[in-house]
JSON list of C-alpha atoms in Angstrom, two decimals:
[
{"chain": "A", "resi": 116, "resn": "MET", "atom": "CA", "xyz": [144.75, 98.60, 234.75]},
{"chain": "A", "resi": 117, "resn": "GLU", "atom": "CA", "xyz": [144.04, 102.43, 234.54]},
{"chain": "A", "resi": 118, "resn": "VAL", "atom": "CA", "xyz": [142.29, 103.47, 231.28]},
{"chain": "A", "resi": 119, "resn": "HIS", "atom": "CA", "xyz": [141.75, 106.99, 229.48]},
{"chain": "A", "resi": 120, "resn": "HIS", "atom": "CA", "xyz": [138.98, 107.31, 226.91]},
{"chain": "A", "resi": 121, "resn": "PRO", "atom": "CA", "xyz": [139.44, 109.85, 224.26]},
{"chain": "A", "resi": 122, "resn": "THR", "atom": "CA", "xyz": [137.47, 112.50, 223.99]},
{"chain": "A", "resi": 123, "resn": "ALA", "atom": "CA", "xyz": [137.37, 112.71, 220.26]},
{"chain": "A", "resi": 124, "resn": "PRO", "atom": "CA", "xyz": [137.29, 110.17, 217.35]},
{"chain": "A", "resi": 125, "resn": "HIS", "atom": "CA", "xyz": [139.73, 107.70, 218.31]},
{"chain": "A", "resi": 126, "resn": "THR", "atom": "CA", "xyz": [142.66, 107.41, 216.42]},
{"chain": "A", "resi": 127, "resn": "HIS", "atom": "CA", "xyz": [145.51, 106.13, 218.29]},
{"chain": "A", "resi": 128, "resn": "THR", "atom": "CA", "xyz": [146.06, 104.14, 221.33]},
{"chain": "A", "resi": 129, "resn": "ILE", "atom": "CA", "xyz": [148.60, 104.54, 224.04]},
{"chain": "A", "resi": 130, "resn": "ILE", "atom": "CA", "xyz": [150.20, 102.04, 226.46]},
{"chain": "A", "resi": 131, "resn": "PHE", "atom": "CA", "xyz": [152.42, 103.81, 228.79]},
{"chain": "A", "resi": 132, "resn": "LEU", "atom": "CA", "xyz": [154.03, 101.52, 231.42]},
{"chain": "A", "resi": 133, "resn": "HIS", "atom": "CA", "xyz": [155.30, 102.98, 234.68]},
{"chain": "A", "resi": 134, "resn": "GLY", "atom": "CA", "xyz": [158.52, 101.69, 236.30]},
{"chain": "A", "resi": 135, "resn": "ARG", "atom": "CA", "xyz": [159.19, 100.17, 239.54]},
{"chain": "A", "resi": 136, "resn": "ASP", "atom": "CA", "xyz": [157.54, 100.52, 243.01]},
{"chain": "A", "resi": 137, "resn": "SER", "atom": "CA", "xyz": [154.87, 102.69, 241.10]},
{"chain": "A", "resi": 138, "resn": "THR", "atom": "CA", "xyz": [151.20, 101.80, 239.93]},
{"chain": "A", "resi": 139, "resn": "ALA", "atom": "CA", "xyz": [149.53, 102.26, 236.84]},
{"chain": "A", "resi": 140, "resn": "GLU", "atom": "CA", "xyz": [147.16, 105.28, 238.33]},
{"chain": "A", "resi": 141, "resn": "GLN", "atom": "CA", "xyz": [150.76, 107.11, 239.99]},
{"chain": "A", "resi": 142, "resn": "PHE", "atom": "CA", "xyz": [151.90, 107.21, 236.84]},
{"chain": "A", "resi": 143, "resn": "ALA", "atom": "CA", "xyz": [148.93, 108.25, 234.77]},
{"chain": "A", "resi": 144, "resn": "SER", "atom": "CA", "xyz": [148.38, 111.25, 237.50]},
{"chain": "A", "resi": 145, "resn": "GLU", "atom": "CA", "xyz": [152.27, 112.50, 236.88]},
{"chain": "A", "resi": 146, "resn": "LEU", "atom": "CA", "xyz": [152.46, 111.87, 233.20]},
{"chain": "A", "resi": 147, "resn": "PHE", "atom": "CA", "xyz": [148.76, 114.22, 232.68]},
{"chain": "A", "resi": 148, "resn": "GLU", "atom": "CA", "xyz": [150.28, 117.00, 234.38]},
{"chain": "A", "resi": 149, "resn": "SER", "atom": "CA", "xyz": [153.19, 117.60, 232.77]},
{"chain": "A", "resi": 150, "resn": "GLN", "atom": "CA", "xyz": [152.52, 120.18, 229.76]},
{"chain": "A", "resi": 151, "resn": "ALA", "atom": "CA", "xyz": [154.02, 120.91, 226.78]},
{"chain": "A", "resi": 152, "resn": "THR", "atom": "CA", "xyz": [155.00, 124.09, 225.52]},
{"chain": "A", "resi": 153, "resn": "ASP", "atom": "CA", "xyz": [151.80, 125.75, 224.76]},
{"chain": "A", "resi": 154, "resn": "GLU", "atom": "CA", "xyz": [150.62, 125.06, 227.68]},
{"chain": "A", "resi": 155, "resn": "ARG", "atom": "CA", "xyz": [149.00, 121.96, 226.78]},
{"chain": "A", "resi": 156, "resn": "THR", "atom": "CA", "xyz": [148.64, 119.00, 228.89]},
{"chain": "A", "resi": 157, "resn": "LEU", "atom": "CA", "xyz": [149.10, 115.57, 226.65]},
{"chain": "A", "resi": 158, "resn": "PRO", "atom": "CA", "xyz": [145.10, 114.76, 226.51]},
{"chain": "A", "resi": 159, "resn": "GLU", "atom": "CA", "xyz": [144.20, 118.54, 225.29]},
{"chain": "A", "resi": 160, "resn": "ALA", "atom": "CA", "xyz": [147.16, 117.98, 223.20]},
{"chain": "A", "resi": 161, "resn": "LEU", "atom": "CA", "xyz": [146.54, 114.41, 222.26]},
{"chain": "A", "resi": 162, "resn": "PRO", "atom": "CA", "xyz": [141.53, 114.27, 222.58]},
{"chain": "A", "resi": 163, "resn": "GLY", "atom": "CA", "xyz": [141.81, 111.26, 220.13]},
{"chain": "A", "resi": 164, "resn": "VAL", "atom": "CA", "xyz": [144.47, 107.98, 221.56]},
{"chain": "A", "resi": 165, "resn": "LYS", "atom": "CA", "xyz": [143.05, 105.93, 224.42]},
{"chain": "A", "resi": 166, "resn": "TRP", "atom": "CA", "xyz": [145.72, 105.74, 227.17]},
{"chain": "A", "resi": 167, "resn": "VAL", "atom": "CA", "xyz": [145.96, 102.57, 228.83]},
{"chain": "A", "resi": 168, "resn": "PHE", "atom": "CA", "xyz": [148.38, 102.15, 231.10]},
{"chain": "A", "resi": 169, "resn": "PRO", "atom": "CA", "xyz": [149.08, 98.48, 232.72]},
{"chain": "A", "resi": 170, "resn": "THR", "atom": "CA", "xyz": [150.04, 97.93, 236.73]},
{"chain": "A", "resi": 171, "resn": "ALA", "atom": "CA", "xyz": [153.12, 96.02, 237.15]},
{"chain": "A", "resi": 172, "resn": "GLU", "atom": "CA", "xyz": [153.08, 92.83, 239.69]},
{"chain": "A", "resi": 173, "resn": "VAL", "atom": "CA", "xyz": [153.33, 92.90, 243.14]},
{"chain": "A", "resi": 174, "resn": "ILE", "atom": "CA", "xyz": [156.02, 90.71, 243.38]},
{"chain": "A", "resi": 175, "resn": "PRO", "atom": "CA", "xyz": [159.21, 89.51, 246.04]},
{"chain": "A", "resi": 176, "resn": "SER", "atom": "CA", "xyz": [162.17, 91.12, 246.05]},
{"chain": "A", "resi": 177, "resn": "LYS", "atom": "CA", "xyz": [165.03, 90.06, 246.98]},
{"chain": "A", "resi": 178, "resn": "ARG", "atom": "CA", "xyz": [167.75, 92.86, 247.50]},
{"chain": "A", "resi": 179, "resn": "PHE", "atom": "CA", "xyz": [165.03, 94.62, 249.19]},
{"chain": "A", "resi": 180, "resn": "SER", "atom": "CA", "xyz": [163.34, 91.27, 251.17]},
{"chain": "A", "resi": 181, "resn": "GLY", "atom": "CA", "xyz": [159.65, 92.90, 251.06]},
{"chain": "A", "resi": 182, "resn": "GLU", "atom": "CA", "xyz": [157.31, 93.11, 248.21]},
{"chain": "A", "resi": 183, "resn": "MET", "atom": "CA", "xyz": [156.89, 96.04, 245.59]},
{"chain": "A", "resi": 184, "resn": "SER", "atom": "CA", "xyz": [155.11, 96.47, 242.10]},
{"chain": "A", "resi": 185, "resn": "GLN", "atom": "CA", "xyz": [158.16, 95.09, 239.76]},
{"chain": "A", "resi": 186, "resn": "TRP", "atom": "CA", "xyz": [158.33, 94.44, 235.97]},
{"chain": "A", "resi": 187, "resn": "LEU", "atom": "CA", "xyz": [160.94, 91.91, 237.29]},
{"chain": "A", "resi": 188, "resn": "ASP", "atom": "CA", "xyz": [163.42, 91.83, 239.71]},
{"chain": "A", "resi": 189, "resn": "MET", "atom": "CA", "xyz": [166.60, 93.97, 239.63]},
{"chain": "A", "resi": 190, "resn": "HIS", "atom": "CA", "xyz": [168.80, 94.02, 241.50]},
{"chain": "A", "resi": 191, "resn": "THR", "atom": "CA", "xyz": [170.45, 97.31, 241.55]},
{"chain": "A", "resi": 192, "resn": "THR", "atom": "CA", "xyz": [169.74, 100.54, 239.76]},
{"chain": "A", "resi": 193, "resn": "GLU", "atom": "CA", "xyz": [173.59, 101.40, 239.71]},
{"chain": "A", "resi": 194, "resn": "ASP", "atom": "CA", "xyz": [174.14, 98.23, 237.60]},
{"chain": "A", "resi": 195, "resn": "PRO", "atom": "CA", "xyz": [170.20, 97.45, 235.96]},
{"chain": "A", "resi": 196, "resn": "HIS", "atom": "CA", "xyz": [172.25, 94.43, 234.15]},
{"chain": "A", "resi": 197, "resn": "GLU", "atom": "CA", "xyz": [173.34, 93.03, 237.83]},
{"chain": "A", "resi": 198, "resn": "LEU", "atom": "CA", "xyz": [171.99, 89.23, 238.49]},
{"chain": "A", "resi": 199, "resn": "GLU", "atom": "CA", "xyz": [170.41, 89.36, 234.72]},
{"chain": "A", "resi": 200, "resn": "ALA", "atom": "CA", "xyz": [170.46, 85.88, 234.50]},
{"chain": "A", "resi": 201, "resn": "GLU", "atom": "CA", "xyz": [168.17, 86.16, 237.24]},
{"chain": "A", "resi": 202, "resn": "GLN", "atom": "CA", "xyz": [165.52, 88.64, 236.56]},
{"chain": "A", "resi": 203, "resn": "ASP", "atom": "CA", "xyz": [162.46, 86.57, 234.71]},
{"chain": "A", "resi": 204, "resn": "MET", "atom": "CA", "xyz": [160.23, 88.91, 232.62]},
{"chain": "A", "resi": 205, "resn": "SER", "atom": "CA", "xyz": [158.49, 85.99, 230.54]},
{"chain": "A", "resi": 206, "resn": "ALA", "atom": "CA", "xyz": [155.34, 87.00, 232.47]},
{"chain": "A", "resi": 207, "resn": "SER", "atom": "CA", "xyz": [155.46, 90.51, 232.21]},
{"chain": "A", "resi": 208, "resn": "VAL", "atom": "CA", "xyz": [156.17, 89.90, 228.77]},
{"chain": "A", "resi": 209, "resn": "LYS", "atom": "CA", "xyz": [153.18, 88.11, 227.53]},
{"chain": "A", "resi": 210, "resn": "ARG", "atom": "CA", "xyz": [150.85, 90.54, 229.94]},
{"chain": "A", "resi": 211, "resn": "ILE", "atom": "CA", "xyz": [152.25, 93.41, 227.58]},
{"chain": "A", "resi": 212, "resn": "GLN", "atom": "CA", "xyz": [152.20, 91.69, 224.14]},
{"chain": "A", "resi": 213, "resn": "ASP", "atom": "CA", "xyz": [147.71, 90.50, 225.71]},
{"chain": "A", "resi": 214, "resn": "ILE", "atom": "CA", "xyz": [147.33, 94.35, 226.03]},
{"chain": "A", "resi": 215, "resn": "VAL", "atom": "CA", "xyz": [148.89, 95.38, 222.21]},
{"chain": "A", "resi": 216, "resn": "ALA", "atom": "CA", "xyz": [147.02, 92.39, 220.73]},
{"chain": "A", "resi": 217, "resn": "ALA", "atom": "CA", "xyz": [143.57, 93.57, 221.88]},
{"chain": "A", "resi": 218, "resn": "GLU", "atom": "CA", "xyz": [144.28, 97.79, 221.48]},
{"chain": "A", "resi": 219, "resn": "ALA", "atom": "CA", "xyz": [145.35, 96.18, 217.45]},
{"chain": "A", "resi": 220, "resn": "ALA", "atom": "CA", "xyz": [142.25, 94.13, 217.03]},
{"chain": "A", "resi": 221, "resn": "LEU", "atom": "CA", "xyz": [140.53, 98.06, 218.03]},
{"chain": "A", "resi": 222, "resn": "VAL", "atom": "CA", "xyz": [142.67, 99.61, 215.50]},
{"chain": "A", "resi": 223, "resn": "GLY", "atom": "CA", "xyz": [145.48, 98.84, 213.82]},
{"chain": "A", "resi": 224, "resn": "ALA", "atom": "CA", "xyz": [148.88, 97.87, 215.03]},
{"chain": "A", "resi": 225, "resn": "ASP", "atom": "CA", "xyz": [150.05, 101.05, 212.78]},
{"chain": "A", "resi": 226, "resn": "LYS", "atom": "CA", "xyz": [147.23, 102.86, 215.35]},
{"chain": "A", "resi": 227, "resn": "VAL", "atom": "CA", "xyz": [149.37, 101.93, 218.89]},
{"chain": "A", "resi": 228, "resn": "ILE", "atom": "CA", "xyz": [152.13, 103.12, 220.31]},
{"chain": "A", "resi": 229, "resn": "LEU", "atom": "CA", "xyz": [154.04, 101.20, 223.55]},
{"chain": "A", "resi": 230, "resn": "GLY", "atom": "CA", "xyz": [155.72, 103.92, 226.14]},
{"chain": "A", "resi": 231, "resn": "ARG", "atom": "CA", "xyz": [157.22, 103.34, 228.93]},
{"chain": "A", "resi": 232, "resn": "ILE", "atom": "CA", "xyz": [159.52, 103.94, 231.82]},
{"chain": "A", "resi": 233, "resn": "SER", "atom": "CA", "xyz": [162.72, 102.99, 233.62]},
{"chain": "A", "resi": 234, "resn": "GLN", "atom": "CA", "xyz": [161.80, 99.27, 233.91]},
{"chain": "A", "resi": 235, "resn": "GLY", "atom": "CA", "xyz": [158.73, 99.40, 231.88]},
{"chain": "A", "resi": 236, "resn": "CYS", "atom": "CA", "xyz": [160.63, 100.85, 229.00]},
{"chain": "A", "resi": 237, "resn": "ALA", "atom": "CA", "xyz": [163.10, 97.95, 229.82]},
{"chain": "A", "resi": 238, "resn": "VAL", "atom": "CA", "xyz": [160.62, 95.20, 229.25]},
{"chain": "A", "resi": 239, "resn": "ALA", "atom": "CA", "xyz": [158.01, 96.24, 226.84]},
{"chain": "A", "resi": 240, "resn": "ILE", "atom": "CA", "xyz": [161.15, 96.65, 224.58]},
{"chain": "A", "resi": 241, "resn": "HIS", "atom": "CA", "xyz": [161.66, 92.63, 225.23]},
{"chain": "A", "resi": 242, "resn": "ALA", "atom": "CA", "xyz": [157.43, 92.70, 225.21]},
{"chain": "A", "resi": 243, "resn": "LEU", "atom": "CA", "xyz": [158.51, 94.37, 220.76]},
{"chain": "A", "resi": 244, "resn": "LEU", "atom": "CA", "xyz": [160.81, 92.60, 219.58]},
{"chain": "A", "resi": 245, "resn": "SER", "atom": "CA", "xyz": [159.27, 89.37, 220.26]},
{"chain": "A", "resi": 246, "resn": "GLY", "atom": "CA", "xyz": [156.17, 89.96, 219.60]},
{"chain": "A", "resi": 247, "resn": "ASN", "atom": "CA", "xyz": [157.28, 91.22, 216.22]},
{"chain": "A", "resi": 248, "resn": "LEU", "atom": "CA", "xyz": [154.93, 93.46, 215.58]},
{"chain": "A", "resi": 249, "resn": "ARG", "atom": "CA", "xyz": [155.46, 96.36, 213.20]},
{"chain": "A", "resi": 250, "resn": "LEU", "atom": "CA", "xyz": [153.59, 99.31, 215.45]},
{"chain": "A", "resi": 251, "resn": "SER", "atom": "CA", "xyz": [152.76, 102.65, 215.62]},
{"chain": "A", "resi": 252, "resn": "GLY", "atom": "CA", "xyz": [155.92, 103.51, 218.01]},
{"chain": "A", "resi": 253, "resn": "PHE", "atom": "CA", "xyz": [157.68, 102.82, 220.38]},
{"chain": "A", "resi": 254, "resn": "ILE", "atom": "CA", "xyz": [159.21, 105.66, 223.26]},
{"chain": "A", "resi": 255, "resn": "GLY", "atom": "CA", "xyz": [161.34, 105.36, 225.96]},
{"chain": "A", "resi": 256, "resn": "LEU", "atom": "CA", "xyz": [161.80, 107.34, 229.11]},
{"chain": "A", "resi": 257, "resn": "PRO", "atom": "CA", "xyz": [165.64, 106.99, 230.74]},
{"chain": "A", "resi": 258, "resn": "SER", "atom": "CA", "xyz": [165.80, 103.34, 230.86]},
{"chain": "A", "resi": 259, "resn": "TRP", "atom": "CA", "xyz": [168.31, 100.12, 229.94]},
{"chain": "A", "resi": 260, "resn": "LEU", "atom": "CA", "xyz": [168.10, 97.08, 227.45]},
{"chain": "A", "resi": 261, "resn": "PRO", "atom": "CA", "xyz": [167.93, 94.04, 229.95]},
{"chain": "A", "resi": 262, "resn": "ARG", "atom": "CA", "xyz": [170.08, 90.85, 228.61]},
{"chain": "A", "resi": 263, "resn": "PRO", "atom": "CA", "xyz": [171.72, 93.49, 224.99]},
{"chain": "A", "resi": 264, "resn": "LYS", "atom": "CA", "xyz": [174.50, 90.49, 223.95]},
{"chain": "A", "resi": 265, "resn": "ASP", "atom": "CA", "xyz": [171.14, 88.53, 223.09]},
{"chain": "A", "resi": 266, "resn": "VAL", "atom": "CA", "xyz": [169.22, 90.87, 221.65]},
{"chain": "A", "resi": 267, "resn": "SER", "atom": "CA", "xyz": [172.12, 91.85, 219.22]},
{"chain": "A", "resi": 268, "resn": "ARG", "atom": "CA", "xyz": [173.02, 88.95, 217.93]},
{"chain": "A", "resi": 269, "resn": "GLU", "atom": "CA", "xyz": [168.92, 87.94, 217.77]},
{"chain": "A", "resi": 270, "resn": "LEU", "atom": "CA", "xyz": [168.29, 91.50, 215.14]},
{"chain": "A", "resi": 271, "resn": "SER", "atom": "CA", "xyz": [171.58, 90.49, 213.63]},
{"chain": "A", "resi": 272, "resn": "ALA", "atom": "CA", "xyz": [170.00, 86.83, 212.97]},
{"chain": "A", "resi": 273, "resn": "GLY", "atom": "CA", "xyz": [166.61, 89.00, 211.70]},
{"chain": "A", "resi": 274, "resn": "ALA", "atom": "CA", "xyz": [164.62, 87.07, 214.19]},
{"chain": "A", "resi": 275, "resn": "TYR", "atom": "CA", "xyz": [161.69, 90.61, 214.50]},
{"chain": "A", "resi": 276, "resn": "ASP", "atom": "CA", "xyz": [161.60, 91.01, 210.71]},
{"chain": "A", "resi": 277, "resn": "GLN", "atom": "CA", "xyz": [157.86, 93.32, 211.69]},
{"chain": "A", "resi": 278, "resn": "ALA", "atom": "CA", "xyz": [159.22, 94.79, 215.04]},
{"chain": "A", "resi": 279, "resn": "VAL", "atom": "CA", "xyz": [162.88, 96.68, 213.82]},
{"chain": "A", "resi": 280, "resn": "LYS", "atom": "CA", "xyz": [160.12, 98.66, 211.13]},
{"chain": "A", "resi": 281, "resn": "THR", "atom": "CA", "xyz": [158.54, 100.16, 214.69]},
{"chain": "A", "resi": 282, "resn": "PRO", "atom": "CA", "xyz": [159.82, 103.97, 214.26]},
{"chain": "A", "resi": 283, "resn": "VAL", "atom": "CA", "xyz": [161.44, 104.13, 217.92]},
{"chain": "A", "resi": 284, "resn": "THR", "atom": "CA", "xyz": [162.22, 107.28, 220.09]},
{"chain": "A", "resi": 285, "resn": "LEU", "atom": "CA", "xyz": [164.61, 107.62, 223.59]},
{"chain": "A", "resi": 286, "resn": "CYS", "atom": "CA", "xyz": [165.26, 110.20, 225.30]},
{"chain": "A", "resi": 287, "resn": "HIS", "atom": "CA", "xyz": [167.74, 110.61, 228.48]},
{"chain": "A", "resi": 288, "resn": "SER", "atom": "CA", "xyz": [168.35, 112.83, 230.43]},
{"chain": "A", "resi": 289, "resn": "GLU", "atom": "CA", "xyz": [172.30, 113.40, 231.53]},
{"chain": "A", "resi": 290, "resn": "ASP", "atom": "CA", "xyz": [171.83, 114.02, 235.20]},
{"chain": "A", "resi": 291, "resn": "ASP", "atom": "CA", "xyz": [170.10, 111.15, 235.63]},
{"chain": "A", "resi": 292, "resn": "GLU", "atom": "CA", "xyz": [170.15, 109.61, 239.15]},
{"chain": "A", "resi": 293, "resn": "VAL", "atom": "CA", "xyz": [168.58, 105.87, 238.59]},
{"chain": "A", "resi": 294, "resn": "ILE", "atom": "CA", "xyz": [169.37, 105.02, 235.27]},
{"chain": "A", "resi": 295, "resn": "ASP", "atom": "CA", "xyz": [173.25, 106.29, 234.21]},
{"chain": "A", "resi": 296, "resn": "ILE", "atom": "CA", "xyz": [172.75, 107.77, 230.75]},
{"chain": "A", "resi": 297, "resn": "ARG", "atom": "CA", "xyz": [175.23, 104.94, 228.97]},
{"chain": "A", "resi": 298, "resn": "PHE", "atom": "CA", "xyz": [172.26, 102.11, 229.89]},
{"chain": "A", "resi": 299, "resn": "GLY", "atom": "CA", "xyz": [170.39, 104.73, 227.26]},
{"chain": "A", "resi": 300, "resn": "THR", "atom": "CA", "xyz": [173.19, 104.45, 225.01]},
{"chain": "A", "resi": 301, "resn": "GLU", "atom": "CA", "xyz": [173.80, 101.03, 225.37]},
{"chain": "A", "resi": 302, "resn": "LEU", "atom": "CA", "xyz": [169.85, 100.34, 224.10]},
{"chain": "A", "resi": 303, "resn": "ASN", "atom": "CA", "xyz": [170.08, 102.76, 221.67]},
{"chain": "A", "resi": 304, "resn": "ASP", "atom": "CA", "xyz": [173.25, 102.01, 219.49]},
{"chain": "A", "resi": 305, "resn": "THR", "atom": "CA", "xyz": [171.99, 98.30, 219.81]},
{"chain": "A", "resi": 306, "resn": "LEU", "atom": "CA", "xyz": [168.52, 99.05, 218.24]},
{"chain": "A", "resi": 307, "resn": "VAL", "atom": "CA", "xyz": [170.00, 101.23, 215.35]},
{"chain": "A", "resi": 308, "resn": "ALA", "atom": "CA", "xyz": [173.20, 99.03, 215.04]},
{"chain": "A", "resi": 309, "resn": "SER", "atom": "CA", "xyz": [169.62, 95.92, 213.86]},
{"chain": "A", "resi": 310, "resn": "GLY", "atom": "CA", "xyz": [168.82, 98.51, 211.51]},
{"chain": "A", "resi": 311, "resn": "MET", "atom": "CA", "xyz": [165.78, 99.99, 213.61]},
{"chain": "A", "resi": 312, "resn": "GLN", "atom": "CA", "xyz": [164.94, 104.26, 212.61]},
{"chain": "A", "resi": 313, "resn": "VAL", "atom": "CA", "xyz": [165.61, 105.36, 216.36]},
{"chain": "A", "resi": 314, "resn": "GLN", "atom": "CA", "xyz": [165.13, 108.98, 217.18]},
{"chain": "A", "resi": 315, "resn": "TRP", "atom": "CA", "xyz": [167.30, 110.12, 219.95]},
{"chain": "A", "resi": 316, "resn": "CYS", "atom": "CA", "xyz": [166.70, 112.66, 222.69]},
{"chain": "A", "resi": 317, "resn": "VAL", "atom": "CA", "xyz": [169.67, 113.97, 225.23]},
{"chain": "A", "resi": 318, "resn": "CYS", "atom": "CA", "xyz": [168.37, 116.21, 227.68]},
{"chain": "A", "resi": 319, "resn": "PRO", "atom": "CA", "xyz": [170.82, 118.16, 230.08]},
{"chain": "A", "resi": 320, "resn": "ASP", "atom": "CA", "xyz": [168.42, 118.55, 232.84]},
{"chain": "A", "resi": 321, "resn": "GLY", "atom": "CA", "xyz": [165.50, 116.45, 233.91]},
{"chain": "A", "resi": 322, "resn": "ARG", "atom": "CA", "xyz": [166.50, 113.61, 236.67]},
{"chain": "A", "resi": 323, "resn": "HIS", "atom": "CA", "xyz": [164.43, 110.24, 235.80]},
{"chain": "A", "resi": 324, "resn": "TRP", "atom": "CA", "xyz": [162.49, 111.95, 233.74]},
{"chain": "A", "resi": 325, "resn": "ILE", "atom": "CA", "xyz": [162.15, 114.37, 231.34]},
{"chain": "A", "resi": 326, "resn": "ASN", "atom": "CA", "xyz": [163.23, 117.74, 230.55]},
{"chain": "A", "resi": 327, "resn": "GLU", "atom": "CA", "xyz": [159.55, 119.81, 230.87]},
{"chain": "A", "resi": 328, "resn": "PRO", "atom": "CA", "xyz": [158.40, 120.85, 228.52]},
{"chain": "A", "resi": 329, "resn": "PRO", "atom": "CA", "xyz": [160.72, 121.06, 225.87]},
{"chain": "A", "resi": 330, "resn": "GLY", "atom": "CA", "xyz": [160.75, 117.37, 225.92]},
{"chain": "A", "resi": 331, "resn": "TRP", "atom": "CA", "xyz": [157.75, 116.25, 225.96]},
{"chain": "A", "resi": 332, "resn": "THR", "atom": "CA", "xyz": [157.15, 118.04, 222.94]},
{"chain": "A", "resi": 333, "resn": "THR", "atom": "CA", "xyz": [159.73, 116.62, 220.51]},
{"chain": "A", "resi": 334, "resn": "LEU", "atom": "CA", "xyz": [158.15, 113.11, 222.02]},
{"chain": "A", "resi": 335, "resn": "TRP", "atom": "CA", "xyz": [154.49, 113.99, 221.15]},
{"chain": "A", "resi": 336, "resn": "LEU", "atom": "CA", "xyz": [154.21, 117.05, 219.63]},
{"chain": "A", "resi": 337, "resn": "SER", "atom": "CA", "xyz": [156.24, 117.40, 216.53]}
]
């Protein structure tokens, strides 16, 4: 796990999960190179934030007959729902919930933001909902929602009455060549249908990342 401490009094914690076949260190480096429209990096723009970057376990990949860092063993990015019943994310969800609880004990759940990209986002939204805490916010970059029908049914039943009060911001690029934007739209539509407050940001370009720098300004500095 990679942790970057604030350079000003600690006001918030952002927990950010990387995507498949990446690491906390690699993702943190890429994220902190990004700039907003005023050319500030994220740590410069948010000096009171503690940044926590968990690293996924290295687990077997059935499709690639090897091992890689991933939050769950997805079969394909072309259709992340393929063979979804075989994807066990329970250990990753529990681990993220433990990290959220630890940071909430320091600053309060209403000062914790859960953020993630791609596969990290897919796992984190399940961690948010089943943990049933109202956080300061949830930020998801290009991703999808595993088992959307199950989530929709549970949301409709009122199972996550506190988690649904967490404000959500989702961003997806139209030219994303890894996770098609239709899967991001499905995630957005499912959460909106449950009554969650969702800001849906569509970027014309940015591929499997986010349009820089205006996208970062929208996410962090608005």
